[in-house]
Coordinates of C-alpha atoms (C1' of nucleotides) in Angstrom, one line a residue:
Chain B
X6 CA 96.1 88.2 105.2
X7 CA 98.6 85.4 105.8
X8 CA 101.4 87.9 106.0
X9 CA 99.5 89.7 108.7
X10 CA 99.1 86.6 110.7
X11 CA 102.8 85.8 110.5
X12 CA 103.7 89.4 111.4
X13 CA 101.6 89.1 114.5
X14 CA 103.3 85.8 115.5
X15 CA 106.7 87.4 114.9
X16 CA 105.7 90.4 117.0
X17 CA 104.8 88.1 119.9
X18 CA 108.1 86.3 119.6
X19 CA 110.0 89.6 119.6
X20 CA 108.1 90.5 122.8
X21 CA 108.9 87.2 124.5
X22 CA 112.5 87.7 123.6
X23 CA 112.5 91.0 125.4
X24 CA 110.9 89.4 128.4
X25 CA 113.5 86.6 128.3
X26 CA 116.2 89.2 128.3
X27 CA 117.5 88.2 124.8
X28 CA 117.4 91.7 123.5
X29 CA 115.9 95.1 124.2
X30 CA 112.9 96.7 122.5
X31 CA 115.1 98.9 120.4
X32 CA 114.3 97.1 117.1
X33 CA 110.6 97.6 117.6
X34 CA 108.9 98.9 114.5
X35 CA 112.1 99.0 112.5
X36 CA 111.9 95.5 111.0
X37 CA 109.8 94.2 108.2
X38 CA 108.2 91.0 107.0
X39 CA 108.5 90.8 103.2
X40 CA 108.1 88.4 100.3
X41 CA 111.5 87.4 99.0
X42 CA 112.1 87.7 95.3
X43 CA 113.4 84.1 95.2
X44 CA 111.1 81.3 96.1
X45 CA 114.0 79.3 97.6
X46 CA 114.1 82.0 100.3
X47 CA 110.7 81.0 101.6
X48 CA 107.2 82.5 101.4
X49 CA 108.2 85.3 103.7
X50 CA 111.3 86.6 105.3
X51 CA 112.2 89.0 108.1
X52 CA 115.3 91.1 108.8
X53 CA 114.4 91.3 112.5
X54 CA 117.6 89.4 113.6
X55 CA 119.8 91.8 111.6
X56 CA 118.1 94.8 113.0
X57 CA 118.4 93.6 116.6
X58 CA 122.0 92.6 116.0
X59 CA 122.8 96.0 114.5
X60 CA 121.4 97.9 117.5
X61 CA 123.0 95.7 120.1
X62 CA 126.3 94.7 118.7
X63 CA 125.4 91.1 118.5
X64 CA 125.9 88.5 115.8
X65 CA 122.9 88.4 113.5
X66 CA 122.9 84.7 112.9
X67 CA 123.0 84.0 116.6
X68 CA 120.0 86.3 117.2
X69 CA 118.3 84.6 114.3
X70 CA 118.8 81.3 116.0
X71 CA 117.2 82.6 119.2
X72 CA 114.3 83.9 117.2
X73 CA 113.7 80.6 115.5
X74 CA 113.7 78.9 118.9
X75 CA 111.0 81.2 120.0
X76 CA 108.9 80.4 116.9
X77 CA 108.8 76.7 117.7
X78 CA 105.3 75.5 118.3
X79 CA 103.8 77.6 115.5
X80 CA 103.7 74.7 113.1
X81 CA 100.1 75.1 112.3
X82 CA 101.1 78.2 110.4
X83 CA 104.8 77.7 109.7
X84 CA 106.1 74.5 108.1
X85 CA 109.7 75.4 108.7
X86 CA 112.1 78.3 109.3
X87 CA 115.6 78.8 107.9
X88 CA 118.4 81.1 108.8
X89 CA 120.0 82.4 105.7
X90 CA 122.5 84.9 104.3
X91 CA 123.6 87.6 106.6
X92 CA 120.9 86.8 109.1
X93 CA 117.5 86.6 107.4
X94 CA 114.9 84.3 108.8
X95 CA 113.0 82.7 106.0
X96 CA 109.5 81.2 106.6
X97 CA 107.9 78.4 104.7
X98 CA 104.1 78.4 105.2
X99 CA 102.1 75.3 105.5
X100 CA 100.3 74.5 102.2
X101 CA 97.1 74.0 104.1
X102 CA 97.2 77.6 105.1
X103 CA 97.5 78.7 101.5
X104 CA 94.6 76.4 100.6
X105 CA 92.5 77.9 103.3
X106 CA 92.6 81.3 101.5
X107 CA 90.4 80.0 98.7
X108 CA 87.2 79.5 100.5
X109 CA 87.5 83.0 101.9
X110 CA 88.0 84.5 98.5
X111 CA 85.0 82.6 97.0
X112 CA 82.8 83.4 100.0
X113 CA 83.5 87.1 99.9
X114 CA 83.4 87.2 96.1
X115 CA 82.8 90.9 95.1
X116 CA 83.8 91.9 98.6
X117 CA 87.2 90.2 98.5
X118 CA 89.9 92.8 98.6
X119 CA 87.7 95.5 100.1
X120 CA 88.7 96.8 103.4
X121 CA 87.8 99.3 106.1
X122 CA 91.2 101.0 106.7
X123 CA 89.7 104.2 105.4
X124 CA 87.3 104.1 108.4
X125 CA 84.8 106.2 106.6
X126 CA 87.1 109.2 106.5
X127 CA 85.8 111.9 104.2
X128 CA 88.0 112.4 101.2
X129 CA 87.7 115.0 98.6
X130 CA 89.3 114.2 95.3
X131 CA 89.7 117.1 92.9
X132 CA 90.6 116.3 89.4
X133 CA 90.2 117.3 85.7
X134 CA 89.1 120.8 86.7
X135 CA 89.5 122.0 83.1
X136 CA 87.9 125.3 82.3
X137 CA 85.3 125.0 79.6
X138 CA 87.4 126.5 76.8
X139 CA 87.7 123.4 74.6
X140 CA 87.4 119.6 74.4
X141 CA 89.4 117.5 76.8
X142 CA 92.9 116.9 75.6
X143 CA 94.9 113.7 76.2
X144 CA 96.6 115.3 79.2
X145 CA 93.2 115.9 80.8
X146 CA 92.3 112.3 79.8
X147 CA 95.2 110.9 81.9
X148 CA 94.2 113.0 84.8
X149 CA 90.5 112.0 84.5
X150 CA 91.3 108.3 84.5
X151 CA 93.9 108.6 87.1
X152 CA 91.6 110.5 89.4
X153 CA 88.7 108.2 88.9
X154 CA 90.8 105.1 89.6
X155 CA 92.2 106.7 92.7
X156 CA 88.6 107.3 93.8
X157 CA 87.6 103.7 93.1
X158 CA 90.6 102.5 95.2
X159 CA 89.7 104.8 98.1
X160 CA 86.1 103.7 98.0
X161 CA 87.2 100.1 98.0
X162 CA 89.2 100.8 101.2
X163 CA 86.4 102.3 103.1
X164 CA 86.8 106.0 102.4
X165 CA 83.8 108.3 101.9
X166 CA 84.8 109.8 98.6
X167 CA 83.6 113.0 96.9
X168 CA 84.7 113.5 93.3
X169 CA 84.9 117.2 92.5
X170 CA 85.5 119.2 89.4
X171 CA 86.6 122.8 90.0
X172 CA 86.2 125.3 87.3
X173 CA 86.1 128.9 86.4
X174 CA 83.8 130.4 83.9
X175 CA 84.7 134.0 84.5
X176 CA 88.2 135.5 83.9
X177 CA 90.1 136.4 80.8
X178 CA 90.2 132.9 79.2
X179 CA 86.5 132.8 79.0
X180 CA 86.3 136.3 77.6
X181 CA 88.6 135.3 74.8
X182 CA 86.5 132.3 74.3
X183 CA 83.4 134.5 73.9
X184 CA 85.2 136.8 71.5
X185 CA 86.4 133.9 69.4
X186 CA 82.9 132.6 69.1
X187 CA 81.6 136.0 68.1
X188 CA 84.3 136.3 65.5
X189 CA 83.2 133.0 64.0
X190 CA 79.6 133.9 64.2
X191 CA 80.2 137.1 62.2
X192 CA 82.4 135.2 59.8
X193 CA 79.6 132.7 59.1
X194 CA 77.2 135.6 58.4
X195 CA 79.7 137.0 55.9
X196 CA 80.2 140.1 58.1
X197 CA 83.5 141.8 58.9
X198 CA 85.1 140.4 62.0
X199 CA 88.4 140.5 64.0
X200 CA 89.6 137.3 65.5
X201 CA 91.3 137.8 68.9
X202 CA 95.0 137.6 68.8
X203 CA 95.2 134.7 71.2
X204 CA 91.8 133.3 70.3
X205 CA 90.7 129.7 70.3
X206 CA 91.2 128.4 66.8
X207 CA 89.6 125.0 67.1
X208 CA 87.0 123.8 64.7
X209 CA 84.6 123.3 67.6
X210 CA 84.2 127.1 67.9
X211 CA 82.8 127.2 64.4
X212 CA 80.4 124.5 65.3
X213 CA 79.2 126.5 68.3
X214 CA 78.9 129.6 66.1
X215 CA 76.9 127.6 63.5
X216 CA 74.5 126.7 66.2
X217 CA 74.0 130.3 67.1
X218 CA 73.4 131.2 63.5
X219 CA 70.7 128.6 63.4
X220 CA 69.2 129.8 66.7
X221 CA 69.4 133.6 66.1
X222 CA 70.0 134.2 62.5
X223 CA 71.8 137.5 62.3
X224 CA 70.0 138.6 65.4
X225 CA 73.2 138.9 67.5
X226 CA 75.3 140.8 64.9
X227 CA 75.0 144.1 66.7
X228 CA 75.5 142.7 70.2
X229 CA 78.4 144.4 71.8
X230 CA 78.3 142.4 75.1
X231 CA 80.3 139.2 74.7
X232 CA 78.2 137.4 77.3
X233 CA 75.8 135.6 75.1
X234 CA 78.6 134.2 73.0
X235 CA 80.5 133.2 76.1
X236 CA 77.5 131.5 77.6
X237 CA 76.6 129.5 74.5
X238 CA 80.2 128.4 74.1
X239 CA 80.5 127.4 77.7
X240 CA 77.3 125.4 77.6
X241 CA 78.3 123.6 74.5
X242 CA 81.8 122.8 75.6
X243 CA 80.7 121.6 79.0
X244 CA 78.2 119.3 77.4
X245 CA 81.0 118.0 75.3
X246 CA 83.4 117.5 78.2
X247 CA 80.7 115.7 80.2
X248 CA 79.9 113.4 77.3
X249 CA 83.6 112.6 77.0
X250 CA 83.8 111.9 80.8
X251 CA 80.6 109.8 80.4
X252 CA 82.2 107.7 77.7
X253 CA 85.2 107.1 80.0
X254 CA 82.8 106.0 82.8
X255 CA 83.6 109.0 85.0
X256 CA 80.9 110.7 87.1
X257 CA 81.6 113.7 89.3
X258 CA 79.6 114.2 92.5
X259 CA 80.1 117.9 92.5
X260 CA 81.1 120.7 90.2
X261 CA 82.5 123.6 92.1
X262 CA 82.3 127.0 90.4
X263 CA 85.0 129.4 91.4
X264 CA 82.5 132.1 91.0
X265 CA 80.6 131.1 94.1
X266 CA 83.7 132.0 96.1
X267 CA 83.2 135.6 95.0
X268 CA 79.4 135.7 95.2
X269 CA 79.5 134.5 98.8
X270 CA 82.2 136.9 99.8
X271 CA 84.7 134.2 100.7
X272 CA 87.5 135.8 98.7
X273 CA 87.3 139.0 100.7
X274 CA 87.0 137.0 103.8
X275 CA 90.3 135.2 103.1
X276 CA 92.1 138.4 102.4
X277 CA 90.7 139.9 105.6
X278 CA 91.7 136.9 107.6
X279 CA 95.2 137.0 106.3
X280 CA 95.4 140.7 106.8
X281 CA 94.3 140.3 110.4
X282 CA 97.2 137.9 110.9
X283 CA 99.6 140.3 109.3
X284 CA 100.4 138.0 106.5
X285 CA 99.3 140.3 103.8
X286 CA 100.6 143.8 102.8
X287 CA 100.0 146.4 100.1
X288 CA 102.7 147.4 97.7
X289 CA 102.7 149.0 94.2
X290 CA 98.8 149.1 94.3
X291 CA 98.8 145.3 94.6
X292 CA 98.1 143.1 97.6
X293 CA 100.9 140.7 98.5
X294 CA 100.9 137.4 100.5
X295 CA 103.9 136.9 102.7
X296 CA 104.9 133.5 101.3
X297 CA 108.4 134.1 102.7
X298 CA 106.9 133.5 106.2
X299 CA 106.4 129.9 105.1
X300 CA 109.9 129.3 103.7
X301 CA 109.3 130.4 100.2
X302 CA 111.8 132.5 98.3
X303 CA 109.5 135.4 97.5
X304 CA 106.2 136.9 98.4
X305 CA 103.3 136.5 96.0
X306 CA 100.7 138.9 94.6
X307 CA 97.2 137.8 95.4
X308 CA 95.4 140.9 94.1
X309 CA 96.7 142.7 91.1
X310 CA 96.9 146.5 90.9
X311 CA 93.8 146.3 88.6
X312 CA 91.9 145.0 91.6
X313 CA 91.5 141.5 90.1
X314 CA 92.7 138.6 92.2
X315 CA 95.4 136.3 90.8
X316 CA 94.6 132.6 90.5
X317 CA 96.3 132.0 93.9
X318 CA 93.6 133.8 96.0
X319 CA 90.6 131.8 94.8
X320 CA 92.7 128.6 95.0
X321 CA 93.5 129.3 98.6
X322 CA 89.9 130.3 99.3
X323 CA 88.7 127.1 97.6
X324 CA 91.0 124.9 99.6
X325 CA 89.9 126.6 102.8
X326 CA 86.3 125.7 101.8
X327 CA 87.4 122.1 101.5
X328 CA 88.6 122.2 105.1
X329 CA 85.5 124.0 106.2
X330 CA 83.2 121.5 104.5
X331 CA 84.7 118.9 106.9
X332 CA 86.9 116.8 104.7
X333 CA 89.6 114.8 106.5
X334 CA 91.8 114.4 103.5
X335 CA 92.0 116.4 100.3
X336 CA 93.6 114.9 97.2
X337 CA 94.4 117.2 94.4
X338 CA 95.3 115.8 91.0
X339 CA 97.2 118.2 88.9
X340 CA 99.3 118.2 85.7
X341 CA 103.0 118.8 86.4
X342 CA 102.7 122.2 84.7
X343 CA 100.7 123.4 87.8
X344 CA 103.5 122.5 90.2
X345 CA 104.2 126.2 90.9
X346 CA 100.8 126.7 92.4
X347 CA 101.1 123.9 95.0
X348 CA 103.4 125.6 97.5
X349 CA 101.3 128.8 97.4
X350 CA 98.1 127.0 98.1
X351 CA 99.6 125.0 100.9
X352 CA 101.2 128.0 102.5
X353 CA 97.8 129.8 102.2
X354 CA 95.8 127.1 104.0
X355 CA 98.5 126.9 106.6
X356 CA 98.4 130.7 107.1
X357 CA 94.7 130.4 107.6
X358 CA 95.3 127.9 110.4
X359 CA 94.6 124.6 108.7
X360 CA 96.9 121.6 108.5
X361 CA 98.5 121.4 105.0
X362 CA 99.4 117.8 105.6
X363 CA 95.8 116.9 105.1
X364 CA 96.3 117.9 101.5
X365 CA 98.0 115.5 99.2
X366 CA 98.9 116.6 95.7
X367 CA 99.3 114.0 93.0
X368 CA 101.3 115.5 90.1
X369 CA 101.2 113.6 86.9
X370 CA 103.7 114.1 84.0
X371 CA 102.7 114.7 80.5
X372 CA 101.4 112.3 77.8
X373 CA 103.2 111.9 74.6
X374 CA 101.2 110.5 71.8
X375 CA 103.1 108.2 69.3
X376 CA 101.7 107.3 65.9
X377 CA 103.6 105.5 63.2
X378 CA 106.7 105.6 65.4
X379 CA 106.6 109.4 65.7
X380 CA 105.5 111.8 68.3
X381 CA 102.3 113.6 67.6
X382 CA 103.0 117.3 68.2
X383 CA 100.3 119.1 70.0
X384 CA 99.5 122.7 70.6
X385 CA 96.6 123.7 72.8
X386 CA 95.8 127.1 71.3
X387 CA 95.9 125.8 67.7
X388 CA 93.6 123.3 66.3
X389 CA 96.1 120.5 66.2
X390 CA 95.6 118.6 69.4
X391 CA 94.2 115.1 69.8
X392 CA 91.2 115.0 72.0
X393 CA 90.2 112.3 74.4
X394 CA 87.1 111.8 72.3
X395 CA 89.1 111.0 69.3
X396 CA 91.2 108.6 71.3
X397 CA 88.1 106.8 72.5
X398 CA 86.8 106.7 69.0
X399 CA 90.0 105.1 67.8
X400 CA 90.7 102.5 70.5
X401 CA 87.8 102.3 72.9
X402 CA 87.3 103.1 76.5
X403 CA 89.0 100.0 78.0
X404 CA 92.2 100.6 76.1
X405 CA 92.2 104.3 76.9
X406 CA 91.7 103.7 80.6
X407 CA 94.2 100.9 80.8
X408 CA 97.0 102.8 78.9
X409 CA 96.5 105.9 81.1
X410 CA 96.8 103.8 84.2
X411 CA 99.7 101.6 83.4
X412 CA 102.3 104.1 84.4
X413 CA 102.9 105.7 87.7
X414 CA 101.9 109.3 87.8
X415 CA 105.5 110.5 88.1
X416 CA 106.5 109.0 84.8
X417 CA 105.9 110.6 81.5
X418 CA 103.4 108.4 79.7
X419 CA 103.9 107.3 76.2
X420 CA 100.7 106.5 74.5
X421 CA 101.5 104.3 71.6
X422 CA 98.6 104.4 69.2
X423 CA 100.0 101.7 67.0
X424 CA 100.1 99.4 70.0
X425 CA 96.8 100.5 71.4
X426 CA 95.0 100.1 68.1
X427 CA 96.1 96.5 67.7
X428 CA 93.2 94.2 68.4
X429 CA 95.4 91.3 69.4
X430 CA 98.7 90.0 70.4
X431 CA 100.9 92.6 71.9
X432 CA 98.2 94.8 73.3
X433 CA 98.5 94.4 77.1
X434 CA 94.9 95.3 77.8
X435 CA 93.6 92.0 76.3
X436 CA 96.0 89.9 78.3
X437 CA 94.1 90.3 81.6
X438 CA 90.7 90.4 79.9
X439 CA 91.5 87.2 78.0
X440 CA 92.5 85.6 81.3
X441 CA 89.1 86.5 82.7
X442 CA 87.3 85.3 79.6
X443 CA 89.2 82.0 79.7
X444 CA 88.4 81.4 83.3
X445 CA 84.7 82.1 82.6
X446 CA 84.9 79.7 79.7
X447 CA 86.4 76.9 81.8
X448 CA 83.5 77.2 84.2
X449 CA 81.0 77.0 81.4
X450 CA 82.8 74.1 79.9
X451 CA 82.8 72.2 83.1
X452 CA 79.1 72.6 83.5
X453 CA 78.5 71.3 79.9
X454 CA 80.6 68.3 80.7
X455 CA 78.7 67.7 83.9
X456 CA 81.7 68.2 86.2
X457 CA 80.5 71.4 87.8
X458 CA 82.6 72.3 90.8
X459 CA 79.8 71.6 93.2
X460 CA 79.7 72.9 96.7
X461 CA 82.8 74.5 98.0
X462 CA 82.6 72.6 101.3
X463 CA 82.7 69.4 99.3
X464 CA 85.9 70.2 97.4
X465 CA 89.2 68.8 98.7
X466 CA 91.4 71.8 98.4
X467 CA 94.4 69.9 99.8
X468 CA 94.8 68.5 96.2
X469 CA 96.0 71.9 95.1
X470 CA 99.6 71.2 95.8
X471 CA 101.4 71.8 92.5
X472 CA 104.0 74.6 92.8
X473 CA 102.0 76.7 90.3
X474 CA 98.8 76.2 92.4
X475 CA 100.5 77.3 95.6
X476 CA 101.9 80.3 93.9
X477 CA 98.5 81.3 92.6
X478 CA 97.0 80.8 96.1
X479 CA 99.6 83.1 97.4
X480 CA 98.6 85.8 95.0
X481 CA 95.0 85.4 96.1
X482 CA 96.1 85.9 99.6
X483 CA 98.2 89.0 98.7
X484 CA 95.4 90.8 96.9
X485 CA 93.8 92.6 99.8
X486 CA 97.1 94.0 101.0
X487 CA 97.9 95.2 97.5
X488 CA 94.6 97.0 97.1
X489 CA 95.1 98.7 100.5
X490 CA 98.6 99.9 99.7
X491 CA 97.8 101.0 96.2
X492 CA 94.9 103.0 97.7
X493 CA 96.7 104.6 100.5
X494 CA 99.6 105.5 98.3
X495 CA 97.3 106.7 95.5
X496 CA 99.0 104.5 93.0
X497 CA 96.5 102.6 90.8
X498 CA 99.3 101.3 88.4
X499 CA 100.2 98.8 91.1
X500 CA 96.8 97.1 90.6
X501 CA 97.6 96.7 86.9
X502 CA 101.1 95.2 87.5
X503 CA 99.7 92.8 90.1
X504 CA 97.0 91.6 87.8
X505 CA 99.3 91.2 84.9
X506 CA 101.5 89.0 87.0
X507 CA 98.5 87.0 88.2
X508 CA 97.2 86.6 84.6
X509 CA 100.6 85.5 83.5
X510 CA 100.8 82.8 86.2
X511 CA 97.4 81.6 85.3
X512 CA 98.0 81.4 81.6
X513 CA 101.2 79.5 82.3
X514 CA 99.4 77.2 84.7
X515 CA 96.6 76.7 82.1
X516 CA 99.1 75.5 79.5
X517 CA 100.8 73.2 81.9
X518 CA 98.0 71.6 83.9
X519 CA 94.5 70.5 82.9
X520 CA 91.8 71.9 85.1
X521 CA 89.0 69.6 83.9
X522 CA 90.3 66.0 83.8
X523 CA 89.3 62.4 84.5
X524 CA 90.1 62.9 88.2
X525 CA 86.8 64.4 89.5
X526 CA 88.1 65.4 92.9
X527 CA 91.1 67.2 91.4
X528 CA 88.9 68.8 88.8
X529 CA 86.6 70.2 91.4
X530 CA 89.5 71.6 93.5
X531 CA 91.0 73.2 90.4
X532 CA 87.7 74.6 89.3
X533 CA 87.4 76.4 92.6
X534 CA 90.9 77.7 92.2
X535 CA 89.8 79.0 88.8
X536 CA 86.8 80.6 90.4
X537 CA 89.1 82.4 92.9
X538 CA 91.3 83.7 90.2
X539 CA 88.3 84.9 88.2
X540 CA 87.1 86.8 91.2
X541 CA 90.3 88.6 91.6
X542 CA 90.6 89.5 87.9
X543 CA 87.1 90.7 87.8
X544 CA 87.4 92.7 91.0
X545 CA 90.7 94.2 89.8
X546 CA 89.4 95.1 86.4
X547 CA 86.4 96.8 88.2
X548 CA 88.9 98.8 90.3
X549 CA 90.5 100.3 87.2
X550 CA 87.2 100.6 85.4
X551 CA 88.0 98.2 82.6
X552 CA 85.4 95.6 81.5
X553 CA 85.8 91.9 82.5
X554 CA 84.4 90.0 79.5
X555 CA 83.0 86.5 79.9
X556 CA 84.1 85.6 76.4
X557 CA 86.3 87.2 73.8
Chain N
rG28 C1' 120.5 130.9 87.3
rC29 C1' 116.7 128.6 91.0
rG30 C1' 112.7 124.8 92.3
rC31 C1' 110.2 120.0 91.3
rC32 C1' 110.1 115.2 88.5
rC33 C1' 112.8 111.7 85.8
rG34 C1' 117.5 108.7 84.0
rU35 C1' 117.0 100.7 85.1
rA36 C1' 117.7 95.4 78.7
rG37 C1' 117.4 97.8 71.6
rC38 C1' 112.1 100.3 72.9
rU39 C1' 108.2 101.3 76.9
rC40 C1' 108.4 100.7 82.0
rA41 C1' 108.0 97.9 87.2
rG42 C1' 111.0 97.4 91.4
rU43 C1' 106.5 98.0 98.0
rU44 C1' 109.2 102.3 104.6
rG45 C1' 117.4 100.2 102.2
rG46 C1' 117.7 93.5 101.8
rA47 C1' 119.9 87.9 99.4
rU48 C1' 121.6 86.1 92.2
rA49 C1' 117.9 93.5 89.4
rG50 C1' 112.3 92.0 86.7
rA51 C1' 108.0 92.3 83.1
rG52 C1' 105.9 93.6 78.3
rC53 C1' 107.2 94.8 73.3
rA54 C1' 110.9 94.1 69.5
rA55 C1' 114.7 89.7 67.9
rC56 C1' 115.6 84.4 67.4
rG57 C1' 113.9 79.0 68.1
rG58 C1' 109.8 75.8 69.5
rA59 C1' 104.3 74.2 71.1
rC60 C1' 97.4 74.0 68.6
rU61 C1' 93.4 66.3 67.3
rU62 C1' 93.1 68.0 74.1
rC63 C1' 89.3 73.2 79.2
rU64 C1' 89.6 79.8 74.1
rA65 C1' 97.0 79.9 70.5
rA66 C1' 94.2 87.3 72.2
rU67 C1' 98.0 81.7 75.1
rC68 C1' 102.5 79.0 76.5
rC69 C1' 107.9 77.2 76.6
rG70 C1' 113.0 78.4 75.5
rU71 C1' 117.3 81.7 73.9
rA72 C1' 119.6 86.3 73.9
rG73 C1' 119.8 91.0 75.9
rG74 C1' 122.5 95.2 82.1
rC75 C1' 128.8 99.4 84.9
rC76 C1' 120.5 100.4 87.5
rA77 C1' 123.5 107.9 83.7
rC78 C1' 128.5 109.1 86.2
rA79 C1' 131.6 110.0 90.7
rG80 C1' 132.0 110.0 95.8
rG81 C1' 129.6 109.2 100.7
rU82 C1' 126.3 106.8 104.8
rU83 C1' 126.4 100.7 106.7
rC84 C1' 126.3 94.4 108.0
rG85 C1' 123.9 95.6 102.9
rA86 C1' 122.3 100.9 98.1
rA87 C1' 118.7 100.8 91.7
rU88 C1' 116.5 102.7 96.5
rC89 C1' 119.2 107.4 101.4
rC90 C1' 122.9 112.1 101.2
rU91 C1' 126.3 115.3 98.1
rG92 C1' 128.2 116.7 93.4
rU93 C1' 128.4 116.2 87.8
rC94 C1' 126.1 115.1 83.1
rG95 C1' 121.5 114.4 80.3
rG96 C1' 115.8 115.0 79.5
rG97 C1' 110.8 117.1 81.1
rC98 C1' 107.9 120.8 83.7
rG99 C1' 107.7 125.2 86.2
rC100 C1' 110.0 130.0 88.0
rA101 C1' 104.1 136.6 86.3
rC102 C1' 100.4 141.8 88.9
rC103 C1' 98.5 134.2 83.1
rA104 C1' 95.5 129.8 84.9

RNA sequence: GCGCCCGUAGCUCAGUUGGAUAGAGCAACGGACUUCUAAUCCGUAGGCCACAGGUUCGAAUCCUGUCGGGCGCACCA
């Protein structure tokens, strides 16, 4: 918020400089105001003078001097300016400005950090979208938590978010699932059976079959149709997936069944629409989409010679529905193994006359699970993969969510079970939670001692002038902007890094300065600072869906 | 062979549309509990930002190439 104020002032000066004939408007929009890494370089710095100089063959430091001249008279905001290095202008903000942030934080409380940049835009976030063939694996887990955190960020920034889970309960995969279940059912009855070659070997199939034995006895042994087995399996597995998502604190607004696309004729409609535009042709008994028209290296089959669509066609039809349902922005969260489908879908919606730029695909890399210093090998088909449920059993929801979010989506994520299992010390989850607990505890302690912080209006915040205190106040001020950028860039990990930094600064401050002391006025000011920090930590933890404990 | 992602401290990773002397956690070593919670803090050590060119006032960041790792490249999803 302070940065924004400074940017506006700087913009005005830039404008006045143009009017005064110091420089042209060429540098407009090209310069930045940023926070220097080094505190000796001020609270903020701008490269404006260097940009102007570069465009107009002037000396950067001379331009900087003119700029500083124009900024004179802003001493309510700026304590002093310095020209440094190749032509940076460094700004030192008045301490009173930083202190003024605190009442704002405390007044807004839960609201602090929320914004309206989303302007109520309708966003559809599609994630997980696992077909009901088995329990959620750790890869799904990452996607589930990532998607949910992105949704929380988008909601916090004023977007109208719909969380959607897209699935397919028809198709070959599900048929194999039904056959696998039947095989186990017959096996349990001691009857001859043939297990499908690429069947699902997990123990959960046996559990489902056991349920069917209890329900039907041997009443289904003659059943040739695989439907009932498929349905029972699907129902049981979906219930399992949903309970896992529930444990992670994730709720979907909508489940979209691929089947509805067929039932309502939307698949045929898409083919007809593409055909009408001449973007589809028949060859070798199959129907091809002219992906080459959209810069791809080859055309793609959308209907096989068997008459069955490939996955591309429903995917395209589904995304067309997202547009037709009136969403302004569509976010797809996929595992990196689905990368090949992305260009096809985007070309498809473009072919149908929609703007593919309204679709943002977040691809996340895989999760490798480490235990006892070794990678846990996993194979989906076989029984030996670790489920999200097992992970939650082992380390709890907070740790699972935190670990899945602490890397950017682009990075492969190493989930170190040895580290995650540790209840103390080096486990990074507890660092922030402990910060929150400590802050809560201080407040309780103060009340016990009868030095409650009192009314905010009565506190003398100008007493918060230690370097550590000003640094903390700056972090409070930076919070809303951080939330906004993390949201718009769909990068929840930034929230974690910010909060870790803030918790670190607080812990350090705590060890150096006493909050509750003999000096009542100072105590009150510091207690309000503590309250501000607590608010940010709690709001931040809420954003990533991790609990903010009052004590630990 | 082609496309996408990645390569930063011993390990796991940050690094905001190109900015000033490249950071954190863990691991290692040495310290701090009579005091608001030591699940904490302070200090030390650790680097050719894979490599080579290029773009410019300025590159971990942008471009090209090379090497190394991951994921894809179906009339599977």
